[in-house]
Short mmCIF file of C-alpha atoms and ligand atoms in Angstrom, two decimals:
data_model
loop_
_atom_site.label_atom_id
_atom_site.label_comp_id
_atom_site.label_asym_id
_atom_site.label_seq_id
_atom_site.Cartn_x
_atom_site.Cartn_y
_atom_site.Cartn_z
CA MET A 22 -4.84 18.29 16.48
CA GLU A 23 -5.82 15.27 17.02
CA ILE A 24 -6.47 12.66 14.27
CA LEU A 25 -7.73 9.24 14.38
CA HIS A 26 -6.77 6.80 11.29
CA VAL A 27 -9.13 3.93 10.58
CA SER A 28 -7.62 1.27 8.26
CA ALA A 29 -7.51 -2.25 7.36
CA GLU A 30 -3.73 -2.56 7.73
CA CYS A 31 -0.72 -0.89 9.72
CA TYR A 32 2.75 -2.13 9.29
CA PRO A 33 3.85 -3.96 11.58
CA VAL A 34 0.75 -5.13 13.20
CA ALA A 35 -0.86 -6.46 9.67
CA LYS A 36 0.48 -5.76 6.29
CA VAL A 37 -0.51 -6.85 2.95
CA GLY A 38 0.47 -3.95 0.80
CA GLY A 39 1.60 -0.13 0.64
CA LEU A 40 -1.50 0.72 2.58
CA GLY A 41 0.06 -1.43 5.49
CA ASP A 42 3.23 1.04 5.26
CA VAL A 43 1.48 4.25 4.77
CA VAL A 44 -0.40 3.69 8.07
CA GLY A 45 2.16 2.57 10.07
CA ALA A 46 4.09 5.82 8.91
CA LEU A 47 2.31 8.54 8.11
CA PRO A 48 0.92 8.76 12.01
CA LYS A 49 4.30 8.42 13.09
CA TYR A 50 5.40 11.62 11.53
CA GLN A 51 2.46 13.44 11.98
CA GLN A 52 3.36 12.71 15.96
CA LYS A 53 6.73 14.34 15.07
CA LEU A 54 4.89 17.40 13.73
CA GLY A 55 3.73 17.89 17.24
CA HIS A 56 0.02 16.28 16.70
CA ILE A 57 -1.80 13.43 18.09
CA ALA A 58 -1.93 10.59 15.69
CA LYS A 59 -3.68 7.42 16.95
CA VAL A 60 -4.60 4.26 14.57
CA VAL A 61 -7.27 1.97 14.70
CA LEU A 62 -7.70 -1.46 12.97
CA PRO A 63 -9.36 -5.29 13.40
CA MET A 64 -7.82 -7.38 16.01
CA TYR A 65 -6.56 -9.65 13.63
CA ARG A 66 -4.63 -12.82 14.88
CA THR A 67 -0.92 -11.80 13.73
CA LYS A 68 2.46 -12.61 15.32
CA PHE A 69 1.97 -8.86 16.49
CA LEU A 70 -0.83 -9.26 18.65
CA PHE A 71 0.86 -12.12 20.44
CA GLU A 72 4.08 -10.54 20.65
CA ASN A 73 2.71 -7.45 22.36
CA GLN A 74 0.93 -6.00 25.69
CA PHE A 75 -1.90 -4.39 25.50
CA ASP A 76 -5.04 -2.78 27.63
CA VAL A 77 -8.33 -3.06 27.29
CA VAL A 78 -9.73 0.40 27.00
CA HIS A 79 -13.35 -0.15 26.06
CA LYS A 80 -16.23 -2.64 25.66
CA GLY A 81 -19.47 -1.69 23.89
CA ALA A 82 -22.36 -3.23 21.39
CA PHE A 83 -23.92 -2.31 18.73
CA SER A 84 -27.15 -4.13 16.79
CA MET A 85 -26.16 -5.66 13.55
CA ASP A 86 -28.94 -6.99 11.60
CA GLY A 87 -31.02 -7.94 14.44
CA HIS A 88 -27.94 -9.66 16.56
CA TRP A 89 -26.20 -7.84 19.16
CA LEU A 90 -22.56 -7.70 18.33
CA ASN A 91 -19.73 -7.36 21.53
CA TYR A 92 -17.31 -5.14 20.58
CA THR A 93 -13.67 -4.87 22.80
CA ILE A 94 -11.30 -1.96 22.17
CA ILE A 95 -7.62 -2.89 23.08
CA LYS A 96 -4.82 -0.35 23.49
CA GLU A 97 -0.85 -1.29 22.80
CA LYS A 98 0.68 -0.58 25.86
CA THR A 99 4.10 1.05 25.16
CA ASN A 100 3.89 3.14 22.14
CA LYS A 101 6.02 1.44 20.36
CA LEU A 102 5.05 2.54 16.87
CA GLY A 103 5.28 6.14 17.82
CA PHE A 104 1.89 6.63 18.20
CA ASP A 105 -1.45 4.99 20.08
CA LEU A 106 -2.43 1.76 18.26
CA TYR A 107 -5.83 0.42 18.97
CA LEU A 108 -7.11 -2.73 17.74
CA VAL A 109 -10.80 -3.99 17.19
CA ASP A 110 -11.61 -7.31 18.48
CA ILE A 111 -15.51 -8.50 18.00
CA MET A 112 -15.31 -12.61 18.36
CA GLY A 113 -16.24 -14.68 15.34
CA ILE A 114 -15.90 -11.84 12.82
CA LEU A 115 -12.63 -10.13 13.23
CA ASP A 116 -10.35 -12.72 15.27
CA ARG A 117 -8.56 -14.18 11.74
CA GLU A 118 -5.13 -14.85 10.96
CA ARG A 119 -5.41 -13.24 7.78
CA VAL A 120 -6.57 -9.46 6.47
CA TYR A 121 -8.98 -10.37 3.49
CA GLY A 122 -9.76 -13.09 1.33
CA TYR A 123 -12.95 -14.29 3.61
CA ASP A 124 -16.46 -14.92 2.25
CA ASP A 125 -17.82 -12.81 4.75
CA ASP A 126 -15.25 -9.67 4.28
CA THR A 127 -18.23 -7.21 3.86
CA TYR A 128 -19.62 -8.25 6.81
CA ARG A 129 -16.73 -8.14 8.77
CA PHE A 130 -15.64 -4.52 7.63
CA ILE A 131 -19.15 -2.90 8.18
CA ALA A 132 -19.12 -4.27 11.60
CA PHE A 133 -15.58 -2.96 12.49
CA GLN A 134 -16.30 0.11 11.03
CA ARG A 135 -19.92 0.30 13.24
CA ALA A 136 -17.12 -0.79 16.23
CA VAL A 137 -15.02 2.39 15.43
CA VAL A 138 -17.73 4.65 15.20
CA ASP A 139 -19.46 3.48 18.10
CA TRP A 140 -16.49 3.88 20.09
CA VAL A 141 -15.30 7.34 19.25
CA GLY A 142 -18.87 8.41 20.56
CA LYS A 143 -17.90 7.02 23.65
CA TRP A 144 -14.84 9.36 24.16
CA GLN A 145 -14.79 11.97 26.74
CA HIS A 146 -13.99 14.58 23.92
CA ARG A 147 -14.06 14.75 19.98
CA PRO A 148 -11.07 14.19 17.60
CA ASP A 149 -10.38 16.79 14.94
CA ILE A 150 -10.20 14.62 12.39
CA ILE A 151 -11.06 11.24 11.34
CA HIS A 152 -9.20 9.88 8.62
CA ALA A 153 -10.17 6.84 6.69
CA HIS A 154 -8.40 4.82 4.67
CA ASP A 155 -9.54 2.65 1.15
CA HIS A 156 -13.12 1.55 0.58
CA HIS A 157 -12.92 -0.87 4.20
CA CYS A 158 -13.24 2.06 5.61
CA GLY A 159 -15.08 4.29 3.16
CA LEU A 160 -18.56 4.16 4.74
CA ILE A 161 -17.07 6.07 7.92
CA PRO A 162 -18.12 9.12 6.58
CA PHE A 163 -21.61 8.06 5.44
CA MET A 164 -22.47 6.78 9.28
CA MET A 165 -20.97 9.81 10.77
CA GLN A 166 -23.29 11.92 8.72
CA TYR A 167 -26.44 10.58 7.98
CA SER A 168 -27.19 7.72 10.39
CA TYR A 169 -29.51 8.38 13.17
CA GLU A 170 -27.33 6.51 15.75
CA TYR A 171 -24.30 8.54 15.17
CA ASN A 172 -25.00 11.58 13.28
CA TYR A 173 -24.22 13.59 16.14
CA LEU A 174 -20.68 13.13 15.47
CA SER A 175 -20.93 14.86 11.97
CA GLY A 176 -19.32 17.80 13.20
CA ILE A 177 -16.16 15.73 13.33
CA LYS A 178 -14.09 16.54 10.08
CA THR A 179 -13.22 13.72 7.87
CA ILE A 180 -11.06 12.70 5.25
CA PHE A 181 -10.64 9.59 2.98
CA THR A 182 -7.78 8.49 1.27
CA ILE A 183 -7.61 6.16 -1.89
CA HIS A 184 -4.79 3.97 -1.82
CA ASN A 185 -6.15 1.63 -4.57
CA GLY A 186 -9.43 2.56 -6.68
CA GLN A 187 -9.39 -0.86 -8.26
CA TYR A 188 -11.04 -2.25 -5.31
CA GLN A 189 -14.07 -0.91 -4.58
CA GLY A 190 -16.16 -2.84 -2.17
CA TRP A 191 -19.53 -3.50 -4.25
CA MET A 192 -22.28 -4.81 -2.66
CA GLY A 193 -25.98 -5.40 -3.13
CA TRP A 194 -28.53 -3.10 -1.34
CA ASP A 195 -29.78 -6.02 0.39
CA GLN A 196 -26.66 -5.33 2.61
CA ALA A 197 -28.06 -2.19 3.80
CA ARG A 198 -29.37 -4.12 6.22
CA TRP A 199 -26.19 -4.13 8.20
CA PHE A 200 -25.76 -0.86 8.33
CA PRO A 201 -27.05 1.30 11.52
CA ALA A 202 -30.32 2.55 10.58
CA PHE A 203 -30.08 5.92 8.11
CA ASP A 204 -31.89 8.75 6.60
CA ALA A 205 -33.58 6.90 3.56
CA TYR A 206 -33.48 10.24 1.59
CA LYS A 207 -29.64 9.98 1.46
CA TRP A 208 -29.54 6.85 -0.53
CA GLY A 209 -27.85 8.17 -3.13
CA MET A 210 -24.70 8.79 -0.90
CA LEU A 211 -23.93 5.24 -0.81
CA ASP A 212 -25.31 4.16 -4.44
CA TRP A 213 -23.52 3.82 -7.73
CA ASN A 214 -24.97 2.26 -10.46
CA ASN A 215 -27.45 0.34 -8.29
CA MET A 216 -25.16 -1.17 -6.18
CA ILE A 217 -23.71 0.53 -2.73
CA ASN A 218 -20.22 1.15 -3.65
CA PRO A 219 -17.93 2.26 -0.36
CA LEU A 220 -15.18 4.11 -2.28
CA ALA A 221 -17.72 6.30 -4.08
CA ALA A 222 -19.59 6.64 -0.42
CA GLY A 223 -16.08 7.54 0.91
CA VAL A 224 -15.66 10.43 -1.75
CA LYS A 225 -19.04 11.66 -1.65
CA CYS A 226 -19.66 11.81 2.25
CA ALA A 227 -16.34 13.01 3.22
CA TYR A 228 -15.34 16.53 3.74
CA LYS A 229 -11.54 16.37 1.26
CA VAL A 230 -10.45 13.23 -0.26
CA ASN A 231 -6.94 12.59 -1.58
CA THR A 232 -4.98 9.73 -3.82
CA VAL A 233 -1.53 8.84 -3.03
CA SER A 234 -0.30 10.49 -6.29
CA SER A 235 -0.97 13.50 -8.46
CA GLY A 236 -0.94 11.37 -11.52
CA TYR A 237 -3.01 8.64 -10.23
CA LEU A 238 -5.91 11.40 -9.38
CA GLU A 239 -5.96 12.45 -13.09
CA GLU A 240 -5.86 8.91 -14.12
CA LEU A 241 -9.29 8.25 -12.13
CA ARG A 242 -10.99 11.15 -13.83
CA HIS A 243 -10.51 8.78 -16.92
CA SER A 244 -10.30 6.02 -15.77
CA SER A 245 -11.80 3.89 -12.33
CA LYS A 246 -13.97 1.41 -12.94
CA GLY A 247 -17.18 3.56 -13.71
CA LEU A 248 -16.53 6.36 -10.79
CA GLU A 249 -14.87 9.00 -13.63
CA HIS A 250 -17.93 11.05 -13.25
CA LEU A 251 -17.46 11.47 -9.98
CA PHE A 252 -14.06 11.93 -9.73
CA GLU A 253 -14.71 14.83 -12.17
CA TYR A 254 -17.66 16.09 -10.15
CA GLU A 255 -16.05 15.67 -6.96
CA ARG A 256 -12.77 17.44 -8.16
CA GLY A 257 -12.80 20.60 -5.86
CA LYS A 258 -12.29 18.37 -2.61
CA CYS A 259 -10.12 15.59 -4.28
CA PHE A 260 -6.06 16.52 -3.94
CA GLY A 261 -3.24 14.01 -4.72
CA ILE A 262 -0.61 13.84 -1.96
CA LEU A 263 2.58 11.45 -2.84
CA ASN A 264 3.45 8.62 -0.30
CA GLY A 265 6.69 8.96 1.47
CA ILE A 266 8.59 6.02 2.65
CA ASP A 267 9.37 5.32 6.40
CA THR A 268 13.27 6.20 6.36
CA GLU A 269 13.84 4.64 10.06
CA VAL A 270 12.69 1.29 8.53
CA TRP A 271 13.89 1.53 5.09
CA ASN A 272 17.44 2.84 5.54
CA PRO A 273 20.53 0.36 4.02
CA GLU A 274 23.05 2.24 6.72
CA THR A 275 20.70 0.65 9.76
CA ASP A 276 18.31 -2.09 8.09
CA SER A 277 18.34 -4.95 10.52
CA TYR A 278 17.53 -7.18 7.71
CA LEU A 279 20.83 -6.65 5.84
CA GLN A 280 23.99 -8.35 6.56
CA HIS A 281 25.67 -5.55 5.00
CA HIS A 282 25.05 -1.96 5.56
CA TYR A 283 25.93 0.62 3.21
CA SER A 284 25.57 4.14 2.32
CA TYR A 285 25.47 5.95 -0.99
CA LEU A 286 29.41 6.35 -0.38
CA THR A 287 29.64 3.04 0.04
CA ALA A 288 27.06 1.49 -2.42
CA ASP A 289 29.54 -0.14 -4.76
CA GLU A 290 30.84 -2.56 -2.09
CA GLY A 291 28.04 -2.48 -0.06
CA LYS A 292 25.64 -3.65 -2.60
CA ARG A 293 27.99 -6.43 -3.53
CA ALA A 294 28.26 -8.11 -0.77
CA ASN A 295 24.40 -8.10 -0.23
CA LYS A 296 24.32 -9.20 -3.89
CA LYS A 297 26.94 -12.11 -2.99
CA ALA A 298 24.69 -13.45 -0.22
CA LEU A 299 21.40 -13.12 -2.57
CA CYS A 300 23.19 -14.85 -5.57
CA ASP A 301 24.31 -17.29 -3.21
CA GLU A 302 20.97 -18.34 -1.41
CA PHE A 303 19.27 -18.43 -4.84
CA GLY A 304 22.03 -19.64 -7.09
CA LEU A 305 22.43 -16.64 -9.30
CA ASP A 306 25.67 -15.20 -10.69
CA ILE A 307 27.01 -12.25 -9.13
CA ASN A 308 28.94 -10.94 -12.43
CA LYS A 309 25.55 -10.63 -13.86
CA PRO A 310 23.08 -7.68 -13.55
CA LEU A 311 20.37 -8.75 -11.16
CA PHE A 312 16.26 -7.82 -11.88
CA ILE A 313 14.21 -8.69 -9.43
CA PHE A 314 10.31 -8.17 -9.12
CA ILE A 315 8.52 -8.07 -5.59
CA GLY A 316 4.93 -7.81 -5.33
CA ARG A 317 1.33 -8.85 -5.55
CA MET A 318 1.09 -11.28 -8.55
CA VAL A 319 -2.42 -9.41 -9.96
CA GLU A 320 -3.35 -7.88 -13.31
CA GLU A 321 -2.79 -4.72 -11.94
CA LYS A 322 0.86 -5.36 -11.64
CA ALA A 323 0.86 -6.64 -14.92
CA ALA A 324 2.52 -10.16 -13.46
CA ASP A 325 1.09 -12.04 -16.01
CA LEU A 326 3.32 -10.41 -18.58
CA LEU A 327 6.50 -11.70 -16.23
CA PRO A 328 6.72 -15.37 -17.13
CA GLN A 329 7.05 -14.42 -20.99
CA ALA A 330 9.01 -11.01 -20.67
CA ILE A 331 11.58 -12.89 -18.44
CA SER A 332 12.03 -15.80 -20.80
CA ASP A 333 12.25 -13.55 -23.71
CA SER A 334 15.12 -11.65 -21.99
CA ILE A 335 17.38 -14.73 -21.00
CA TYR A 336 16.84 -15.92 -25.09
CA TYR A 337 17.19 -12.86 -26.89
CA MET A 338 19.83 -11.47 -24.78
CA ASN A 339 21.92 -14.81 -24.26
CA GLY A 340 21.32 -14.64 -20.69
CA ARG A 341 23.12 -11.65 -20.25
CA MET A 342 20.96 -11.34 -16.73
CA ASN A 343 19.75 -12.97 -13.75
CA PHE A 344 15.91 -12.80 -12.30
CA LEU A 345 14.54 -12.96 -8.86
CA VAL A 346 11.20 -13.04 -8.58
CA LEU A 347 8.96 -12.67 -4.53
CA GLY A 348 5.02 -12.57 -4.51
CA SER A 349 2.11 -14.14 -4.57
CA GLY A 350 -1.18 -14.07 -6.22
CA SER A 351 -2.69 -15.35 -9.17
CA SER A 352 -2.29 -18.99 -9.30
CA MET A 353 -1.84 -19.22 -12.54
CA VAL A 354 1.28 -16.86 -12.45
CA GLU A 355 2.67 -18.57 -9.35
CA GLN A 356 2.54 -21.80 -10.93
CA GLN A 357 4.29 -20.15 -14.62
CA LEU A 358 7.26 -18.76 -12.70
CA GLU A 359 7.51 -21.80 -10.21
CA SER A 360 8.05 -24.03 -13.40
CA MET A 361 10.26 -21.54 -14.88
CA ARG A 362 13.16 -22.41 -12.14
CA GLY A 363 13.86 -25.84 -13.49
CA HIS A 364 14.02 -24.60 -17.13
CA PHE A 365 16.25 -21.49 -16.40
CA PHE A 366 18.54 -22.97 -13.75
CA GLY A 367 21.13 -20.35 -12.89
CA TYR A 368 19.38 -17.61 -14.64
CA TYR A 369 16.27 -17.23 -12.70
CA ASN A 370 14.58 -18.37 -9.47
CA SER A 371 11.62 -17.19 -7.52
CA GLN A 372 9.93 -17.61 -4.24
CA ILE A 373 6.51 -17.27 -4.07
CA GLY A 374 4.95 -16.01 -1.08
CA TYR A 375 5.25 -13.33 1.49
CA ASN A 376 8.62 -12.59 2.90
CA GLU A 377 9.64 -8.99 4.44
CA ALA A 378 13.30 -9.81 5.12
CA LEU A 379 13.78 -11.08 1.71
CA SER A 380 12.11 -8.08 0.10
CA HIS A 381 14.29 -5.95 1.84
CA LYS A 382 17.60 -7.91 1.12
CA MET A 383 16.31 -8.07 -2.59
CA TYR A 384 15.94 -4.53 -2.87
CA ALA A 385 19.93 -4.21 -1.42
CA GLY A 386 21.43 -6.78 -3.50
CA ALA A 387 19.68 -5.82 -6.98
CA ASP A 388 20.95 -3.92 -9.52
CA PHE A 389 17.34 -3.18 -11.16
CA LEU A 390 13.64 -3.19 -9.84
CA LEU A 391 10.71 -4.14 -12.41
CA MET A 392 7.66 -2.82 -12.09
CA PRO A 393 5.42 -2.60 -14.99
CA SER A 394 2.20 -2.03 -13.26
CA ARG A 395 -0.82 -1.24 -15.61
CA VAL A 396 -2.27 0.53 -12.38
CA GLU A 397 -0.06 2.15 -9.82
CA PRO A 398 -1.72 4.61 -7.49
CA CYS A 399 1.91 5.76 -6.04
CA GLY A 400 3.76 2.26 -5.69
CA LEU A 401 6.47 2.40 -2.62
CA ASN A 402 8.60 -0.32 -4.27
CA GLN A 403 10.22 1.94 -6.67
CA MET A 404 10.85 4.55 -3.89
CA TYR A 405 12.49 1.95 -1.85
CA ALA A 406 14.15 0.85 -4.56
CA LEU A 407 15.50 4.05 -4.95
CA ARG A 408 16.68 4.17 -1.60
CA TYR A 409 18.77 1.08 -1.83
CA GLY A 410 20.65 1.59 -5.07
CA THR A 411 18.28 -0.50 -7.19
CA VAL A 412 17.68 1.13 -10.54
CA PRO A 413 13.60 1.00 -11.07
CA ILE A 414 12.36 0.15 -14.88
CA VAL A 415 8.82 1.39 -14.65
CA ARG A 416 5.69 1.67 -16.78
CA ARG A 417 4.58 5.28 -17.19
CA THR A 418 1.48 5.54 -15.07
CA GLY A 419 0.35 6.93 -11.48
CA GLY A 420 2.66 7.25 -8.86
CA LEU A 421 5.37 5.81 -10.92
CA ASN A 422 5.16 8.77 -13.40
CA ASP A 423 5.40 11.27 -10.77
CA THR A 424 8.56 9.51 -9.24
CA VAL A 425 10.81 8.01 -11.83
CA VAL A 426 12.40 10.08 -14.54
CA ASP A 427 13.89 7.90 -17.45
CA TYR A 428 17.61 8.00 -18.09
CA GLY A 429 17.54 9.12 -21.33
CA ASP A 430 15.73 12.19 -20.38
CA GLU A 431 17.61 15.26 -18.76
CA GLY A 432 18.12 14.50 -15.24
CA GLY A 433 17.07 11.05 -15.53
CA PHE A 434 17.93 7.73 -13.73
CA GLY A 435 15.72 4.92 -13.68
CA VAL A 436 14.07 3.45 -17.40
CA CYS A 437 10.21 4.02 -18.01
CA PHE A 438 8.37 2.51 -21.23
CA ARG A 439 4.72 3.35 -22.14
CA GLU A 440 3.13 0.07 -23.10
CA ALA A 441 2.51 -2.96 -20.36
CA THR A 442 3.57 -5.50 -23.40
CA VAL A 443 6.15 -7.92 -23.05
CA GLY A 444 8.04 -6.69 -25.96
CA GLU A 445 8.45 -3.38 -23.77
CA ILE A 446 9.68 -4.90 -20.46
CA THR A 447 12.19 -7.06 -22.41
CA HIS A 448 13.39 -3.53 -24.33
CA SER A 449 13.28 -1.68 -21.51
CA VAL A 450 15.47 -4.77 -20.05
CA TYR A 451 18.09 -4.08 -23.20
CA ARG A 452 18.52 -0.39 -22.17
CA ALA A 453 19.20 -1.08 -18.72
CA LEU A 454 21.77 -3.88 -19.58
CA GLN A 455 23.60 -0.79 -21.41
CA LEU A 456 23.02 1.36 -18.87
CA TYR A 457 24.81 -1.31 -16.57
CA GLU A 458 27.49 -1.89 -18.91
CA ASP A 459 28.41 1.70 -19.04
CA LYS A 460 29.91 1.37 -15.17
CA GLU A 461 30.58 4.83 -14.68
CA ARG A 462 27.21 5.86 -15.40
CA MET A 463 25.82 3.23 -13.42
CA GLY A 464 28.16 4.20 -10.55
CA LYS A 465 26.66 7.90 -10.49
CA THR A 466 23.38 6.56 -10.88
CA VAL A 467 23.40 4.36 -8.14
CA GLU A 468 24.92 7.09 -5.86
CA LYS A 469 22.22 9.91 -7.33
CA ILE A 470 19.32 8.10 -6.59
CA MET A 471 19.87 6.83 -3.28
CA GLN A 472 20.06 10.35 -2.28
CA ILE A 473 16.61 11.25 -3.82
CA ASP A 474 14.48 12.13 -0.77
CA HIS A 475 10.70 10.67 -0.79
CA SER A 476 10.86 10.52 3.28
CA TRP A 477 7.71 11.33 4.86
CA GLU A 478 8.42 14.71 6.64
CA ARG A 479 6.90 16.71 3.51
CA SER A 480 4.12 14.60 2.84
CA ALA A 481 2.98 14.55 6.46
CA GLN A 482 2.69 18.34 6.50
CA ILE A 483 0.85 18.12 3.46
CA TYR A 484 -1.66 16.12 5.00
CA ILE A 485 -1.76 18.36 8.21
CA ASN A 486 -2.33 21.41 5.50
CA LEU A 487 -5.16 19.52 3.90
CA TYR A 488 -6.63 19.00 7.59
CA ASN A 489 -6.30 22.52 8.33
CA SER A 490 -7.84 23.34 4.98
P1 ADP B 4 0.65 -2.35 -3.33
O1 ADP B 4 0.12 -1.57 -1.87
O2 ADP B 4 -0.39 -2.08 -4.24
O3 ADP B 4 0.22 -3.77 -3.32
P2 ADP B 4 3.09 -0.74 -3.38
O4 ADP B 4 4.32 -0.60 -3.77
O5 ADP B 4 2.32 0.78 -2.71
O6 ADP B 4 1.76 -1.86 -4.00
O7 ADP B 4 3.50 -1.34 -1.95
C1 ADP B 4 3.76 -2.77 -1.68
C2 ADP B 4 4.41 -3.04 -0.18
O8 ADP B 4 4.31 -4.53 -0.05
C3 ADP B 4 5.89 -2.87 -0.66
O9 ADP B 4 6.47 -2.68 0.58
C4 ADP B 4 6.78 -4.20 -1.01
O10 ADP B 4 7.92 -4.31 -0.85
C5 ADP B 4 5.73 -5.46 -0.48
N1 ADP B 4 5.48 -6.74 -0.73
C6 ADP B 4 4.44 -6.79 -1.99
N2 ADP B 4 4.65 -8.14 -1.93
C7 ADP B 4 5.61 -8.88 -1.17
C8 ADP B 4 5.93 -10.23 -1.07
N3 ADP B 4 5.83 -10.99 -1.52
N4 ADP B 4 6.83 -10.07 0.07
C9 ADP B 4 7.14 -9.05 1.09
N5 ADP B 4 6.76 -7.84 0.42
C10 ADP B 4 6.00 -7.87 -0.41
#
C-alpha cells in the first residue's frame, strides 16, 4: 500500500509538539510493515533543511485569488528518516523559520494544501491513501472531492487524524476565494456555524477519521468547541488509535542526548547519574525527589496552575522536593515561572524556550513528571516518562486516562487526579512524595514502568487495518 502523509510538522524537520513526533515516526513503522509511506510538509527554513541534501522533483503553479503561485517540491536525497520526505516551497509564503504564528497562517496553509493536491494530480500513478493530519491539512479531502480542478482525485481514499481538536482553523466565508473553485451546492461540507471550519470539513469529507486515543474521541462528543453534534453524527467513521512512541529515538539505553545510558536493570544508578548532571546544571539537590514539567505553557496544559501549585507544594511540604520546568507559551505564565527562580532558589528552576536535548535529559534525570492537562488528546510526555523510568502524575483526561493507572489501584504505577486545580496538583505531589519515600515500592515502580510497551509497532498496524477498511 502507498500512503502519503500530509502534515504541518514532522520530527526532526519541524516540530512544535506531539504532531511532529507522530508524523516523524508512524511512516517509518509503516515502511517496516512493508508499505510505502511518504511525508510532505512545507519547506520551512529550519536547521534540517540547511543540513541535508535535496533533489527538485516537481515544479508547478496554481491560481489563488487571481494570483499565480509557483511551487517547488523537493525530496530528501538519502531517505535518512526511514521514509521519503518531500518539502513544498512557495516563495514568500512557506519560506519561514517558524511553523505557526504568522498573521497569514490561514493563507499559507491553504496554499500548502493546494500545492500538495496539485502535485499529487501530476503523479504518474495514484497513491492508495492520503492521510491528512490536523486542521492545517483538513481541507484536502474536500478539495479532492468537490473542487472542479481536482475532483478527478476523489477515488483516492482519505484519512483525517485529529491530534488536537481545540484548534480548528476557523475562517470567514470571504476566504473561500482562496480555495480552488468548487461545487457551490457543497458549501455545507465546509461550514460550521457560518464559518469555514477546516477541522469539521476534514471530519465530514474524509473517508475515515481518527483521534489519537479512544478516551479523547469520547470527550469530543461531549466537548469539542461546538463540534459535539458532528462527532456524534459521524461516529460510524470515527475511531480512536493510541499514539506510540519512537523507541529508536526514545531509548534510555542509546539516547544520544544522555551522558549516562541505562535500562530497567540499571535504572537505579543510571537515573541517579543523569539526575546528578541535571541537578548540578540547575542548582538543585540530588537527594530530593525531582518533579518536572515539559510542554507548551497554554491553558490546555493547565500551565497557568503551575506557579501556585509549585509554590504551595514547596511551602506546605517544607521544601522536601525540587521542581524543574521547561517550556514556552503564555508570556504571563513564563514571567511568573521565571520570577519564582530567585524566590525558590535551590528548590526550583526553569528554562523558558524549546530545548529538545534538555527535554531528554529531564525525562532521564527526574523522578516525577507533572501533567495536569485540561485537555490531552493522547499525550506523549507521559509515555516518554514511563520509558525513562519517571513516574507520571496526570489528570484523568483523554490519552492520559488511557495510559496511566494510579498506584493506589490494582497494577497501578502513576499518580492520577480528577480536577485541574492547584489543590489537586499539590495533593498529588504529596502522594508522589509518599511513593518516593517508600524506596522499595518506588524502585519496583520504576522497573515496571520502563518495561511498558508503547512502541509504534502495534498502532502502525492498526492504522493499516483502518486504511484497509
Ligand atoms: P502537544 O502536542 O499537545 O504539545 P504532546 O504530549 O503530544 O503535546 O507532545 C509534546 C512533545 O513536545 C513531546 O515530545 C515533548 O517532549 C515536546 N516538548 C514540548 N515542549 C517542549 C520544550 N519546551 N522543549 C522541548 N520539547 C518540548
